[in-house]
CSV table of C-alpha atoms in Angstrom, one decimal:
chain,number,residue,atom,x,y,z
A,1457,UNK,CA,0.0,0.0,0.0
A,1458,UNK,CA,1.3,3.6,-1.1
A,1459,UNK,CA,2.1,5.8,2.0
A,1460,UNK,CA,-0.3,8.5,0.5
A,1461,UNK,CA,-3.2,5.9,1.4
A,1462,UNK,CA,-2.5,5.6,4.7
A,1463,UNK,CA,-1.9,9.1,6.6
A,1464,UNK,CA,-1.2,9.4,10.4
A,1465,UNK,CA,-2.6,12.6,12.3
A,1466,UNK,CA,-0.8,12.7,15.0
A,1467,UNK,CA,2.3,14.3,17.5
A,1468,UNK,CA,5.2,13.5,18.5
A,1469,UNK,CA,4.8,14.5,21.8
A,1470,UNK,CA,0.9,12.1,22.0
A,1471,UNK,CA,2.1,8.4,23.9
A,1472,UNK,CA,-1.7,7.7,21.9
A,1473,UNK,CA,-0.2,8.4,18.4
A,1474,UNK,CA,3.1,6.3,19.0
A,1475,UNK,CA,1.1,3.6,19.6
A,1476,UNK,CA,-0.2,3.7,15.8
A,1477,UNK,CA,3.1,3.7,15.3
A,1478,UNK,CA,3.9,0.7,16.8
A,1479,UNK,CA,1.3,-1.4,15.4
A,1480,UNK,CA,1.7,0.5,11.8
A,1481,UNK,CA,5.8,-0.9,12.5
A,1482,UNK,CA,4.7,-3.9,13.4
A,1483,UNK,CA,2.9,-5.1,10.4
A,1484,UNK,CA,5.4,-3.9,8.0
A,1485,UNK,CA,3.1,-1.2,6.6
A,1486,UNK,CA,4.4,2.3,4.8
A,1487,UNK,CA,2.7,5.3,6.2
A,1488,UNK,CA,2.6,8.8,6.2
A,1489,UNK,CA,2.4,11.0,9.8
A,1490,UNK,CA,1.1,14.4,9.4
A,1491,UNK,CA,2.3,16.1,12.6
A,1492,UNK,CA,-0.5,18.3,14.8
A,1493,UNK,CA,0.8,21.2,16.8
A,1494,UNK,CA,-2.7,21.5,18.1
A,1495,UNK,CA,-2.3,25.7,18.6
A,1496,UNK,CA,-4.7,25.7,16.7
A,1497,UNK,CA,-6.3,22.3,15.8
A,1498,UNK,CA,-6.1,21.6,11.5
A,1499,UNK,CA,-9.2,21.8,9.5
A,1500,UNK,CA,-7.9,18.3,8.4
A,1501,UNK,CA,-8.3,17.0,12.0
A,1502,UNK,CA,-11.2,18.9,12.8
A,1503,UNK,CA,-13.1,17.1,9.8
A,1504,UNK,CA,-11.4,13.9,10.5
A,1505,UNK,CA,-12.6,14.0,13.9
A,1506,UNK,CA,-15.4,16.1,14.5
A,1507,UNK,CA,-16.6,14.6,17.7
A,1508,UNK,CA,-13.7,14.4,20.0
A,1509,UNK,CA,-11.2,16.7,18.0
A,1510,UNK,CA,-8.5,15.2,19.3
A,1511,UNK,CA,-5.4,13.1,18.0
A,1512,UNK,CA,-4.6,10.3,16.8
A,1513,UNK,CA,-6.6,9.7,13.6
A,1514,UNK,CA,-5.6,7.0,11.2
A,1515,UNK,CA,-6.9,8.2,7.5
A,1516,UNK,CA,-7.1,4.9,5.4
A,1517,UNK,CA,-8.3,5.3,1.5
A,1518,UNK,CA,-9.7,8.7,3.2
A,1519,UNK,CA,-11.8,7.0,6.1
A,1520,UNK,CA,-10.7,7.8,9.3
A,1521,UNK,CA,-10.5,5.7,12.4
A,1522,UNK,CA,-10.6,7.4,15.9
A,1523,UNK,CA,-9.4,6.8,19.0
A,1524,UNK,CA,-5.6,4.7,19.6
A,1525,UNK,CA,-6.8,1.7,20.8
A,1526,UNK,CA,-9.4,1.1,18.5
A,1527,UNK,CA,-7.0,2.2,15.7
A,1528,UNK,CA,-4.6,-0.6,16.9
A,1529,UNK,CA,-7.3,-3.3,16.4
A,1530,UNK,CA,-8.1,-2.3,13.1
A,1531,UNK,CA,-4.8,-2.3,11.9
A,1532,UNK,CA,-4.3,-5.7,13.5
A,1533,UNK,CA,-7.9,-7.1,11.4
A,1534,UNK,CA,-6.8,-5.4,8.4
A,1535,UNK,CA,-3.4,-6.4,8.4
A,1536,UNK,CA,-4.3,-9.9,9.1
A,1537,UNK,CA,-1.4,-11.5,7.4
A,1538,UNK,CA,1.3,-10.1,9.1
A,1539,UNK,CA,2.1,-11.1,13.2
A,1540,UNK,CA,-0.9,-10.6,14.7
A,1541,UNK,CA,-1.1,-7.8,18.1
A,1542,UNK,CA,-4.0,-9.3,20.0
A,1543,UNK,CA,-3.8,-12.7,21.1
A,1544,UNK,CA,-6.2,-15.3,19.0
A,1545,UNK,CA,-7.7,-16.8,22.1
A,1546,UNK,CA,-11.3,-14.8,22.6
A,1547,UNK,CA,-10.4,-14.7,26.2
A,1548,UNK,CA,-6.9,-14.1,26.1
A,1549,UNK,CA,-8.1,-10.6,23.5
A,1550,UNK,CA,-10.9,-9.5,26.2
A,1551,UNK,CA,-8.0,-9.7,28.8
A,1552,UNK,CA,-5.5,-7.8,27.0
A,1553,UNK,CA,-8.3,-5.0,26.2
A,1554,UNK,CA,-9.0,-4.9,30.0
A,1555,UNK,CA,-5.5,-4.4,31.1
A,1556,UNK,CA,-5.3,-1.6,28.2
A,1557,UNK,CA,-8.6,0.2,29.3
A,1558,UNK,CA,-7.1,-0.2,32.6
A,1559,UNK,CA,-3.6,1.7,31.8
A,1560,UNK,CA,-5.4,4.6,30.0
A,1561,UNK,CA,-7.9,4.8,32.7
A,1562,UNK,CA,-5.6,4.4,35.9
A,1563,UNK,CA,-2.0,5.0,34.7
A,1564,UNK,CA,-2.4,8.2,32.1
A,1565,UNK,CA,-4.7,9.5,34.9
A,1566,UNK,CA,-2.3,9.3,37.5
A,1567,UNK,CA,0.7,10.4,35.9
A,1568,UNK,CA,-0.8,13.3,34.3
A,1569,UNK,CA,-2.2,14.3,37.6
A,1570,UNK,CA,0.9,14.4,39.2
A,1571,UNK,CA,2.0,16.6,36.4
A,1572,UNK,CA,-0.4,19.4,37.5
A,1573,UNK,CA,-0.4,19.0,41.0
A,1574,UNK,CA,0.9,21.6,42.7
A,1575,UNK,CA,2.8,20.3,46.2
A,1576,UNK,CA,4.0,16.8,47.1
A,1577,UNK,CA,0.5,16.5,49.2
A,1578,UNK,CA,-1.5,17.0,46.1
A,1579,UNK,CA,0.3,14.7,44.3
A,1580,UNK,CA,0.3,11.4,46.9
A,1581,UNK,CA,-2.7,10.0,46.0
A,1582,UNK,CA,-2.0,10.1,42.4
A,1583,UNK,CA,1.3,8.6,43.3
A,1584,UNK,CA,-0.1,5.8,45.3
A,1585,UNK,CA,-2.4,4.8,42.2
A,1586,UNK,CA,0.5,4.9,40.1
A,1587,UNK,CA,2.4,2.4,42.0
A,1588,UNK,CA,-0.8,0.2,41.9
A,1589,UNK,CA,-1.0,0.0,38.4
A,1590,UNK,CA,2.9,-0.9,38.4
A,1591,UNK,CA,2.2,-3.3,41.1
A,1592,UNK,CA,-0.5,-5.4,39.0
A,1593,UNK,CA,1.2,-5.1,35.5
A,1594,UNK,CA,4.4,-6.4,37.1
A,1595,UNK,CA,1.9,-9.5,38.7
A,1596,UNK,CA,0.3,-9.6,34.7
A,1597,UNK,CA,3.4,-9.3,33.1
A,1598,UNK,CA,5.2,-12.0,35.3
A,1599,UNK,CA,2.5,-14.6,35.6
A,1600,UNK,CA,1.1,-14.1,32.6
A,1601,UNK,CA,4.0,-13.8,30.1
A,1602,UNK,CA,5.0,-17.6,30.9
A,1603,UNK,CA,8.8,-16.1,31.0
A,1604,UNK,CA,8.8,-14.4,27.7
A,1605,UNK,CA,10.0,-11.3,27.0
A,1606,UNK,CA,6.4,-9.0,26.1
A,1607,UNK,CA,3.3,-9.0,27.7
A,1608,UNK,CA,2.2,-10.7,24.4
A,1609,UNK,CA,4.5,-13.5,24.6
A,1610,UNK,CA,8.0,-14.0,22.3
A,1611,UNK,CA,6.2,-10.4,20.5
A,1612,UNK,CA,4.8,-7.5,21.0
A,1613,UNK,CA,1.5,-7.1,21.5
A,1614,UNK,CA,-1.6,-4.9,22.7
A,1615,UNK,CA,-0.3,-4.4,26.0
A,1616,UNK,CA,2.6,-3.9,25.4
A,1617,UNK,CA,1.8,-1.1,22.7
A,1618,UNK,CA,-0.8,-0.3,25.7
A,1619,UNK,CA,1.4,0.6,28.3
A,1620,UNK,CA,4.6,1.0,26.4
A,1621,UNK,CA,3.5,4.4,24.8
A,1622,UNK,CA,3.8,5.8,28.4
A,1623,UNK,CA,7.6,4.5,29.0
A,1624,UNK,CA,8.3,8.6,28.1
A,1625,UNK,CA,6.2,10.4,30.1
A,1626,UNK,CA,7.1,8.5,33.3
A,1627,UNK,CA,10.3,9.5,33.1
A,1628,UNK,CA,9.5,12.8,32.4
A,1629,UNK,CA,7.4,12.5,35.6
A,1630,UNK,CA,10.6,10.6,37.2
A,1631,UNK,CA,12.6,13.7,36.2
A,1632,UNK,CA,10.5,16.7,36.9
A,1633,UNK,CA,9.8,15.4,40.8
A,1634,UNK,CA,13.4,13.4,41.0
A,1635,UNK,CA,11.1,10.3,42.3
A,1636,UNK,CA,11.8,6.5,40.6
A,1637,UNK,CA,8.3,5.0,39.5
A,1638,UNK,CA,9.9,2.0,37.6
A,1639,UNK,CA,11.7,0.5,40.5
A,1640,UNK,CA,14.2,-2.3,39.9
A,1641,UNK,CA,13.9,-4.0,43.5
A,1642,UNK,CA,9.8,-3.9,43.0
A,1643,UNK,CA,9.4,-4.4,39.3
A,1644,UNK,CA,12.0,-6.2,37.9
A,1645,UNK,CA,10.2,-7.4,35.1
A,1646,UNK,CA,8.7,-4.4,34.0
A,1647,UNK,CA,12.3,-2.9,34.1
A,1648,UNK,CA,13.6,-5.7,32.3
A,1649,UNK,CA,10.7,-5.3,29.6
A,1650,UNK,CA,11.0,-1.7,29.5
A,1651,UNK,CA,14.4,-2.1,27.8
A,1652,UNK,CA,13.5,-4.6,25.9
A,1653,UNK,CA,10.6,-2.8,24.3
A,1654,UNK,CA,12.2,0.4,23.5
A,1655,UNK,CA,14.9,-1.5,22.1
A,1656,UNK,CA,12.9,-3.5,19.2
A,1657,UNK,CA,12.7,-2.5,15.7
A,1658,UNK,CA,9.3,-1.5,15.9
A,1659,UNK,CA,9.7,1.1,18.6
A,1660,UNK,CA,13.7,2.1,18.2
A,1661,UNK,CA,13.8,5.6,17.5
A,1662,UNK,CA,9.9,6.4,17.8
A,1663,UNK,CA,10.0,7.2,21.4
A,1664,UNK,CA,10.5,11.0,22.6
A,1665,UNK,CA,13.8,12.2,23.8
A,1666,UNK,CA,13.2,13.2,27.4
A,1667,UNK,CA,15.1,16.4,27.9
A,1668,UNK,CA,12.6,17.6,24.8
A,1669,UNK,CA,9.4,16.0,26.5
A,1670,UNK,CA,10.2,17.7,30.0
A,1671,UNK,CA,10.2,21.8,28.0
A,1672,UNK,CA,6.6,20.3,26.4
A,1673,UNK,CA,5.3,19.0,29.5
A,1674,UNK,CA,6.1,22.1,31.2
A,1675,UNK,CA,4.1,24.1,28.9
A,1676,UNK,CA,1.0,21.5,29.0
A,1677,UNK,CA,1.2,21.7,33.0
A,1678,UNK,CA,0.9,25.6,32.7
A,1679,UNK,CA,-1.9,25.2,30.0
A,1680,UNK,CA,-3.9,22.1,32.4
A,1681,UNK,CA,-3.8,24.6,35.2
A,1682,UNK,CA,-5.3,27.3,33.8
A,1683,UNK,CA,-8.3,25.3,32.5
């Protein structure tokens, strides 16, 4: 397929894009990204996604697809013949969309919480769910991964993608309060997959440079506290 059939709206800063990425990488398939600054929103992404206005939007033949999660299955069922991202099992695929629901529900709420919280009191309770969520992936990843290296087995899969898209922005968060999240002594798995993760083909290179995500995420916590 011709790159200008498949167009990415998305930014390079967004853990939500990079996960299109990812499962675009995975399957082997050419794309274009057209990057969003956001200030102000595109016409393009307004039309493309006129309910939520939001990235990332995956424009196929013109058609878009909304939301990252959902754009990750489609990719997977209409790029059936490469490696496939969610499990075949029916059961095995309603858990992996659980623990993914559960990351963007629990982990991106916590860490972008702490972002915007203003004193080290305001920012404990976010903390404690954040080491929660790393306390049962760990569990997930250990017992479930039968000793592989990915959540999804020998490759990457939709948790991995799931969580994976956040490895940046915790240590942005690890850097801007000079607290650990990813804990060798209490996740060693996780720390072990971490690496592992940002090291394959599919993500190498795709994920942000810290020093550059830290001057963005000050910005965002300035513009997310004057809402």
């Amino acid at each position: 397929m011709a790159k200008n059939d498949l167009k990415l709206l998305g930014g390079w800063f967004s853990p939500f894009a990079l996960r299109v990425q990812i499962a675009l990488n995975l399957k082997g398939v050419e794309y274009e990204v057209i990057e969003e600054t956001l200030n102000p929103k595109s016409d393009l992404l307004l039309k493309s996604n006129p309910v939520h206005k939001k990235i990332p939007v995956l424009l196929h033949a013109d058609k878009a697809i909304c939301e990252s999660a959902i754009i990750v299955e489609y990719i997977d069922e209409v790029w059936s013949n490469a490696p496939s991202i969610l499990p075949q099992n029916a059961y095995d695929r309603a858990n992996a969309r659980f623990w993914v629901a559960y990351t963007d529900e629990k982990w991106f709420t916590s860490l972008k919480s702490v972002l915007v919280a203003d004193d080290d009191e305001a920012k404990k309770p976010h903390y404690e769910q954040a080491e929660e969520v790393l306390e049962r992936l760990e569990e997930v990843l250990s017992k479930g991964s039968e000793g592989k290296a990915f959540f999804g087995g020998d490759r990457i899969g939709f948790i991995d993608i799931g969580f994976g898209s956040f490895l940046s922005w915790m240590r942005v968060i690890e850097e801007m309060n000079g607290r650990k999240l990813l804990d060798e002594t209490k996740h060693p798995s996780l720390v072990k997959w971490a690496e592992t993760f940002a090291a394959d083909p599919a993500v190498n290179g795709l994920l942000p440079e810290t020093d550059k995500l830290i001057e963005f995420a000050k910005v965002l916590k300035l513009k997310l506290a004057a809402k």
